[in-house]
Short mmCIF file of C-alpha atoms and ligand atoms in Angstrom, two decimals:
data_model
loop_
_atom_site.label_atom_id
_atom_site.label_comp_id
_atom_site.label_asym_id
_atom_site.label_seq_id
_atom_site.Cartn_x
_atom_site.Cartn_y
_atom_site.Cartn_z
CA MET A 44 3.07 -35.87 2.58
CA TYR A 45 -0.46 -35.97 4.37
CA PRO A 46 -0.88 -37.89 6.88
CA LEU A 47 2.70 -37.79 7.76
CA ILE A 48 2.38 -33.74 7.70
CA ARG A 49 -0.38 -32.49 9.25
CA ASN A 50 0.04 -28.24 8.72
CA ARG A 51 -2.87 -28.13 11.74
CA ARG A 52 -0.38 -29.43 14.28
CA LEU A 53 1.52 -25.92 14.47
CA ARG A 54 -1.59 -24.01 15.14
CA HIS A 55 -3.09 -26.37 17.59
CA THR A 56 -2.33 -24.47 20.59
CA LYS A 57 -1.68 -20.55 21.43
CA ALA A 58 1.31 -21.67 22.53
CA ILE A 59 2.63 -23.50 19.74
CA ARG A 60 1.21 -20.26 17.39
CA ASN A 61 3.32 -17.89 19.28
CA LEU A 62 6.35 -20.28 18.91
CA VAL A 63 6.00 -20.25 14.98
CA ARG A 64 5.04 -16.87 14.48
CA GLU A 65 6.84 -15.38 11.94
CA THR A 66 6.29 -11.59 11.98
CA VAL A 67 5.76 -9.67 15.05
CA ILE A 68 5.27 -5.69 15.99
CA THR A 69 7.19 -3.89 18.34
CA PRO A 70 7.24 -0.48 19.52
CA ASN A 71 10.72 -0.07 16.96
CA ASP A 72 8.59 -0.59 14.13
CA PHE A 73 6.94 2.42 14.13
CA LEU A 74 7.46 6.30 13.04
CA VAL A 75 5.03 8.33 14.44
CA PRO A 76 3.54 11.30 11.98
CA LEU A 77 2.47 14.42 14.23
CA PHE A 78 0.93 17.77 13.20
CA VAL A 79 1.90 20.94 14.23
CA VAL A 80 -0.17 24.07 14.25
CA GLU A 81 0.45 27.91 15.60
CA GLY A 82 -1.20 28.82 18.58
CA LYS A 83 -1.27 27.49 22.50
CA GLY A 84 -3.43 25.13 24.18
CA VAL A 85 -4.32 23.85 20.64
CA LYS A 86 -5.84 19.82 20.15
CA GLU A 87 -7.59 20.21 17.16
CA GLU A 88 -9.34 16.51 16.16
CA ILE A 89 -9.05 16.70 12.19
CA ALA A 90 -12.22 15.63 10.96
CA SER A 91 -11.54 12.56 8.38
CA MET A 92 -8.97 11.18 11.16
CA PRO A 93 -11.02 10.33 13.92
CA ASN A 94 -8.71 10.42 17.13
CA TYR A 95 -5.98 12.22 15.40
CA TYR A 96 -5.07 15.92 16.23
CA ARG A 97 -3.38 18.79 15.02
CA LEU A 98 -1.12 19.68 18.27
CA SER A 99 0.37 23.29 19.11
CA LEU A 100 3.95 23.40 20.53
CA ASP A 101 2.72 23.01 24.26
CA HIS A 102 0.52 20.11 23.20
CA LEU A 103 3.60 18.54 20.76
CA GLU A 104 5.42 18.66 23.99
CA LYS A 105 3.11 16.34 25.99
CA GLU A 106 2.40 14.26 23.04
CA VAL A 107 6.24 13.23 22.74
CA LYS A 108 6.70 12.80 26.40
CA GLU A 109 4.00 10.44 26.41
CA LEU A 110 4.94 8.24 23.03
CA TRP A 111 8.55 7.88 24.52
CA ASN A 112 6.91 6.49 27.79
CA MET A 113 4.96 4.21 25.60
CA GLY A 114 8.53 2.87 23.56
CA LEU A 115 7.61 4.76 20.52
CA CYS A 116 10.79 6.93 19.62
CA ALA A 117 10.71 8.07 16.29
CA VAL A 118 8.78 10.78 14.83
CA LEU A 119 7.97 12.40 11.63
CA LEU A 120 6.56 16.34 11.81
CA PHE A 121 4.19 17.97 9.44
CA VAL A 122 3.31 21.42 9.64
CA LYS A 123 0.00 23.47 8.77
CA VAL A 124 1.12 26.83 7.72
CA PRO A 125 -1.61 30.18 7.80
CA ASP A 126 -2.74 31.03 4.54
CA LYS A 127 -0.93 34.07 5.02
CA LEU A 128 2.79 32.78 5.13
CA LYS A 129 2.13 30.87 1.86
CA ASP A 130 3.86 31.70 -1.57
CA ASN A 131 4.61 30.14 -4.83
CA LYS A 132 8.27 29.38 -3.52
CA GLY A 133 7.86 28.29 0.45
CA THR A 134 9.81 31.21 1.72
CA GLU A 135 8.44 30.36 5.10
CA ALA A 136 9.58 26.70 5.34
CA LEU A 137 13.28 28.65 5.54
CA ASN A 138 12.51 30.99 8.43
CA PRO A 139 14.86 29.66 11.48
CA ASN A 140 11.78 30.61 13.57
CA GLY A 141 9.54 29.26 11.73
CA LEU A 142 6.89 26.52 12.85
CA MET A 143 8.70 23.18 11.84
CA GLN A 144 12.11 24.32 13.19
CA LEU A 145 10.19 25.37 16.57
CA ALA A 146 8.45 21.58 16.52
CA ILE A 147 11.79 20.17 16.07
CA LYS A 148 13.44 21.60 19.39
CA THR A 149 10.56 21.42 21.02
CA VAL A 150 10.53 17.57 20.48
CA LYS A 151 14.39 18.20 21.25
CA ASN A 152 14.11 19.86 24.71
CA ALA A 153 11.19 17.21 25.65
CA CYS A 154 12.98 14.29 24.70
CA PRO A 155 16.35 14.84 23.60
CA ASP A 156 16.60 11.09 22.34
CA MET A 157 13.58 10.87 19.69
CA LEU A 158 14.88 10.49 16.55
CA VAL A 159 13.09 13.49 14.78
CA MET A 160 12.43 13.00 11.27
CA THR A 161 10.77 16.11 9.05
CA ASP A 162 8.85 16.21 5.99
CA VAL A 163 10.64 18.25 3.34
CA ALA A 164 8.38 19.46 0.44
CA LEU A 165 6.61 22.84 -0.33
CA ASP A 166 2.87 21.96 -0.19
CA PRO A 167 2.19 22.58 2.98
CA TYR A 168 3.75 26.21 2.35
CA SER A 169 2.43 26.70 -1.04
CA SER A 170 0.06 29.07 -1.94
CA TYR A 171 -1.06 26.31 -5.00
CA GLY A 172 -0.82 22.99 -2.53
CA HIS A 173 2.09 21.59 -4.97
CA ASP A 174 5.06 20.18 -3.94
CA GLY A 175 7.32 22.25 -6.14
CA ILE A 176 7.60 25.67 -7.43
CA VAL A 177 4.47 26.73 -9.97
CA ALA A 178 5.67 28.39 -13.36
CA ASP A 179 4.80 28.57 -17.13
CA GLY A 180 2.20 25.94 -16.61
CA GLU A 181 4.55 23.77 -14.60
CA ILE A 182 6.21 22.35 -11.83
CA LEU A 183 9.97 23.54 -11.81
CA ASN A 184 12.35 20.72 -10.95
CA ASP A 185 15.84 21.80 -10.17
CA GLU A 186 14.32 25.20 -8.68
CA THR A 187 12.27 23.42 -6.46
CA ALA A 188 15.25 20.98 -5.48
CA ASP A 189 17.69 23.48 -4.31
CA VAL A 190 14.79 25.24 -1.95
CA LEU A 191 14.31 21.20 -0.64
CA ALA A 192 17.93 21.49 -0.09
CA GLU A 193 18.31 24.94 1.95
CA MET A 194 14.67 23.71 4.00
CA SER A 195 16.94 20.56 4.52
CA ILE A 196 19.82 22.35 5.87
CA SER A 197 17.50 24.55 7.90
CA HIS A 198 15.82 21.73 9.78
CA ALA A 199 19.19 19.94 10.45
CA ARG A 200 20.29 23.03 11.84
CA ALA A 201 17.25 23.07 14.46
CA GLY A 202 18.25 19.68 15.48
CA ALA A 203 16.46 17.32 12.92
CA ASP A 204 18.01 13.55 13.14
CA PHE A 205 16.65 12.94 9.28
CA VAL A 206 15.07 14.83 6.80
CA ALA A 207 12.25 12.99 4.50
CA PRO A 208 11.67 14.75 1.33
CA SER A 209 8.05 13.92 -0.07
CA ASP A 210 7.88 15.45 -3.13
CA MET A 211 9.25 13.58 -5.59
CA MET A 212 11.23 15.99 -7.50
CA ASP A 213 14.24 13.97 -9.48
CA GLY A 214 17.75 14.53 -8.21
CA ARG A 215 16.47 15.88 -5.19
CA ILE A 216 18.09 13.42 -3.07
CA LEU A 217 21.60 14.00 -4.36
CA THR A 218 20.86 17.59 -4.48
CA ILE A 219 19.83 17.47 -0.55
CA ARG A 220 22.95 15.29 0.46
CA GLU A 221 25.08 17.36 -1.27
CA ALA A 222 24.07 20.37 0.33
CA LEU A 223 23.98 18.81 3.93
CA GLU A 224 27.51 17.32 3.42
CA ASP A 225 28.81 21.17 2.55
CA GLU A 226 27.35 22.46 5.67
CA GLY A 227 28.63 19.82 7.70
CA PHE A 228 25.61 17.80 8.52
CA SER A 229 27.38 14.50 7.54
CA HIS A 230 25.43 12.60 10.40
CA THR A 231 21.90 14.24 8.96
CA GLY A 232 20.05 11.21 7.54
CA ILE A 233 17.95 10.96 4.33
CA MET A 234 14.71 8.96 4.61
CA SER A 235 13.57 9.35 0.95
CA TYR A 236 9.58 8.94 0.04
CA SER A 237 11.24 7.43 -3.43
CA ALA A 238 8.26 5.52 -4.75
CA LYS A 239 5.53 7.91 -3.98
CA TYR A 240 2.62 7.65 -5.84
CA ALA A 241 0.06 10.07 -6.68
CA SER A 242 -2.95 8.37 -4.44
CA ALA A 243 -6.09 9.62 -3.31
CA PHE A 244 -5.71 7.79 -0.29
CA TYR A 245 -3.84 11.18 0.56
CA GLY A 246 -7.01 13.35 0.98
CA PRO A 247 -7.54 13.51 4.72
CA PHE A 248 -3.81 14.61 5.06
CA ARG A 249 -4.42 17.12 2.94
CA ASP A 250 -7.69 18.18 5.40
CA ALA A 251 -5.38 18.06 8.13
CA LEU A 252 -3.02 20.64 6.90
CA ASP A 253 -5.49 22.14 4.43
CA SER A 254 -2.62 21.48 1.56
CA ALA A 255 -4.54 20.28 -1.45
CA PRO A 256 -3.24 21.14 -4.97
CA VAL A 257 -5.22 23.85 -6.91
CA ALA A 258 -5.02 24.25 -10.42
CA ILE A 259 -3.42 26.71 -12.00
CA LYS A 260 -2.98 27.94 -15.43
CA ASN A 261 -2.07 24.59 -17.29
CA VAL A 262 -0.90 22.93 -13.96
CA PRO A 263 -3.90 20.41 -13.38
CA LYS A 264 -5.30 19.93 -9.44
CA ASP A 265 -3.38 16.52 -8.93
CA LYS A 266 0.22 15.46 -8.45
CA LYS A 267 0.32 13.32 -11.51
CA THR A 268 3.18 14.78 -13.03
CA TYR A 269 5.54 14.41 -10.18
CA GLN A 270 4.17 11.57 -7.99
CA MET A 271 3.82 8.12 -9.90
CA ASP A 272 1.30 6.72 -11.55
CA PHE A 273 -0.18 3.52 -9.60
CA THR A 274 -0.51 1.40 -12.86
CA ASN A 275 3.41 1.24 -12.48
CA ARG A 276 5.96 -1.03 -11.15
CA PHE A 277 9.04 -1.17 -12.62
CA GLU A 278 9.40 2.59 -12.31
CA ALA A 279 9.26 2.18 -8.30
CA ILE A 280 12.02 0.04 -8.73
CA ARG A 281 14.18 2.61 -10.56
CA GLU A 282 12.90 5.72 -8.40
CA THR A 283 14.13 4.06 -5.51
CA GLN A 284 17.43 2.79 -6.85
CA MET A 285 18.60 5.88 -8.04
CA ASP A 286 17.93 7.26 -4.47
CA ILE A 287 19.85 4.81 -3.35
CA ASP A 288 22.82 6.15 -5.54
CA GLU A 289 21.85 9.71 -4.65
CA GLY A 290 22.41 8.90 -0.93
CA ALA A 291 19.26 8.46 0.45
CA ASP A 292 19.54 6.27 4.01
CA ILE A 293 16.40 5.05 4.18
CA VAL A 294 13.61 4.16 1.01
CA MET A 295 10.13 4.58 1.59
CA ILE A 296 7.10 3.00 -0.33
CA LYS A 297 3.99 5.13 -0.10
CA PRO A 298 0.90 4.40 0.14
CA GLY A 299 1.15 0.96 1.84
CA LEU A 300 -1.79 -1.82 2.08
CA CYS A 301 -2.40 -1.13 -1.53
CA TYR A 302 1.64 -1.39 -2.79
CA LEU A 303 2.26 -4.01 -0.92
CA ASP A 304 3.77 -5.70 -4.18
CA ILE A 305 5.89 -3.03 -4.53
CA VAL A 306 7.03 -3.05 -1.12
CA ARG A 307 7.51 -6.70 -1.41
CA GLU A 308 9.64 -6.24 -4.55
CA ILE A 309 11.87 -3.47 -3.32
CA ARG A 310 12.54 -5.41 -0.05
CA ASN A 311 13.79 -7.93 -2.48
CA GLU A 312 15.91 -5.36 -4.72
CA VAL A 313 17.67 -3.35 -2.35
CA ASP A 314 19.88 -3.45 0.91
CA VAL A 315 18.87 -0.32 2.61
CA PRO A 316 15.68 -0.14 5.43
CA VAL A 317 12.91 0.24 3.70
CA ALA A 318 9.87 2.15 5.25
CA VAL A 319 6.12 2.11 4.47
CA TYR A 320 3.80 4.77 5.14
CA GLN A 321 0.46 3.73 5.59
CA VAL A 322 -1.45 6.86 4.63
CA SER A 323 -4.52 9.23 6.02
CA GLY A 324 -6.95 7.32 3.76
CA GLU A 325 -6.04 3.64 5.07
CA TYR A 326 -6.35 5.23 8.38
CA ALA A 327 -9.71 6.87 7.90
CA MET A 328 -11.33 3.65 6.16
CA VAL A 329 -10.64 1.89 9.32
CA LYS A 330 -11.94 4.23 11.51
CA ALA A 331 -14.86 4.71 9.74
CA ALA A 332 -15.77 1.29 9.05
CA ALA A 333 -14.85 0.60 12.92
CA GLU A 334 -17.69 3.39 14.14
CA LYS A 335 -20.28 1.85 12.30
CA GLY A 336 -19.44 -1.34 13.48
CA TRP A 337 -18.58 -2.78 10.76
CA LEU A 338 -15.55 -3.99 11.15
CA ASP A 339 -13.44 -4.67 14.45
CA HIS A 340 -10.99 -1.85 14.68
CA ASP A 341 -7.97 -3.52 16.72
CA ALA A 342 -8.09 -6.65 15.02
CA VAL A 343 -8.21 -5.40 11.35
CA MET A 344 -5.89 -2.39 12.48
CA MET A 345 -3.22 -5.26 13.68
CA GLU A 346 -3.70 -7.65 10.70
CA GLN A 347 -2.96 -4.62 8.16
CA LEU A 348 0.05 -3.27 9.78
CA ILE A 349 1.09 -7.07 10.22
CA ALA A 350 0.58 -7.34 6.32
CA ILE A 351 2.85 -4.10 5.86
CA LYS A 352 5.42 -5.81 8.00
CA ARG A 353 5.42 -9.26 5.96
CA ALA A 354 5.66 -7.91 3.16
CA GLY A 355 9.11 -6.39 3.83
CA ALA A 356 8.73 -3.13 5.94
CA ASN A 357 11.28 -2.11 8.24
CA ILE A 358 10.11 0.85 9.25
CA ILE A 359 5.97 1.87 9.58
CA ALA A 360 4.95 5.29 9.68
CA SER A 361 1.38 4.94 10.49
CA TYR A 362 -1.53 6.84 12.58
CA PHE A 363 -2.18 3.61 14.60
CA ALA A 364 1.08 3.54 15.73
CA LYS A 365 -0.32 4.40 19.59
CA ASP A 366 -3.31 2.37 18.94
CA ALA A 367 -1.24 -0.52 18.05
CA VAL A 368 1.40 -0.18 21.03
CA LYS A 369 -1.35 -0.17 23.23
CA LEU A 370 -2.10 -3.98 22.35
CA ILE A 371 1.28 -5.26 21.99
C1 PBG B 156 3.23 15.96 1.57
C2 PBG B 156 2.79 14.83 1.71
C3 PBG B 156 1.83 14.12 1.48
C4 PBG B 156 1.65 12.61 2.53
C5 PBG B 156 2.76 13.10 3.06
N1 PBG B 156 3.51 14.25 2.53
C6 PBG B 156 0.65 14.53 0.70
C7 PBG B 156 0.38 14.66 -0.53
O1 PBG B 156 2.04 14.28 -1.45
O2 PBG B 156 -0.24 15.18 -1.10
C8 PBG B 156 0.69 12.00 2.95
C9 PBG B 156 0.52 11.25 4.11
C10 PBG B 156 -0.84 10.55 4.22
O3 PBG B 156 -1.90 10.55 3.01
O4 PBG B 156 -1.36 10.19 5.49
N2 PBG B 156 4.35 15.85 0.34
#
């Protein structure tokens, strides 16, 4: 009771604040998303993601070496697929010499110990920008899960350490886990986007990969029949619990900042590592406000990353990984 207790004693100097600090960020916390494109010598800035780039394989190699030297040891790969290779079934996703498969090999050649995770979903390969096969006004569930399982095997064969299904089809974790086991990839892990909300914060990412969903017959121009309704909380726990039962090694909540209540709740509920994806729209907002001089970029970035970790994230997928590591 005051004055015996004065909370400000523990804030009085920098040294005491450092000593009692509860949450710290280290390079080991980060998963770095990388966007890969076809071609050579390509390093294109993404318009809605300042200072973030689409990289051809030669630049990818340079980038991962730089990340490794900064202590960033895990990447999450995405590919931008040319329109001519897109179809409704994601056929190109299974090409053993496809861009993703080559990207995995490029990273592993450049940095053999770098942890490579790959995005598993049809949207970058889909002519409709949807995460599943479209038929009869629907996104087909089980047929899509089968393709995702083949895609996962293809990534594992190319050398991926973890596959990260980001599609939200029901039962896909079990389908993928069983397929990996059958093919002898028992060490290949699964990081499931288990509580992924249908969010407007993915806009810049869809620009980056040219993967925005389109309306087709009775299928709307959004992902609300598979990604979660952002008004829901219990559903996130159920989705996550089911993915763990189906064999997910790591679970993920996405987006980050608006969903920290869900992060804390899931962290309290489950006993596997919990990842949070601070998504493209979250990155874009900070960059835009900082460009206008309205916010202190570095301070806001660190505050947001710490908030994500404090909420319970064990792993943070973030476009700020490099910026943050330079400050710590
Ligand atoms: C693809 C995928 C998306 C993101 C990650 N994987 C987009 C989407 O679901 O439409 C979003 C990432 C971001 O916004 O940074 N399934």
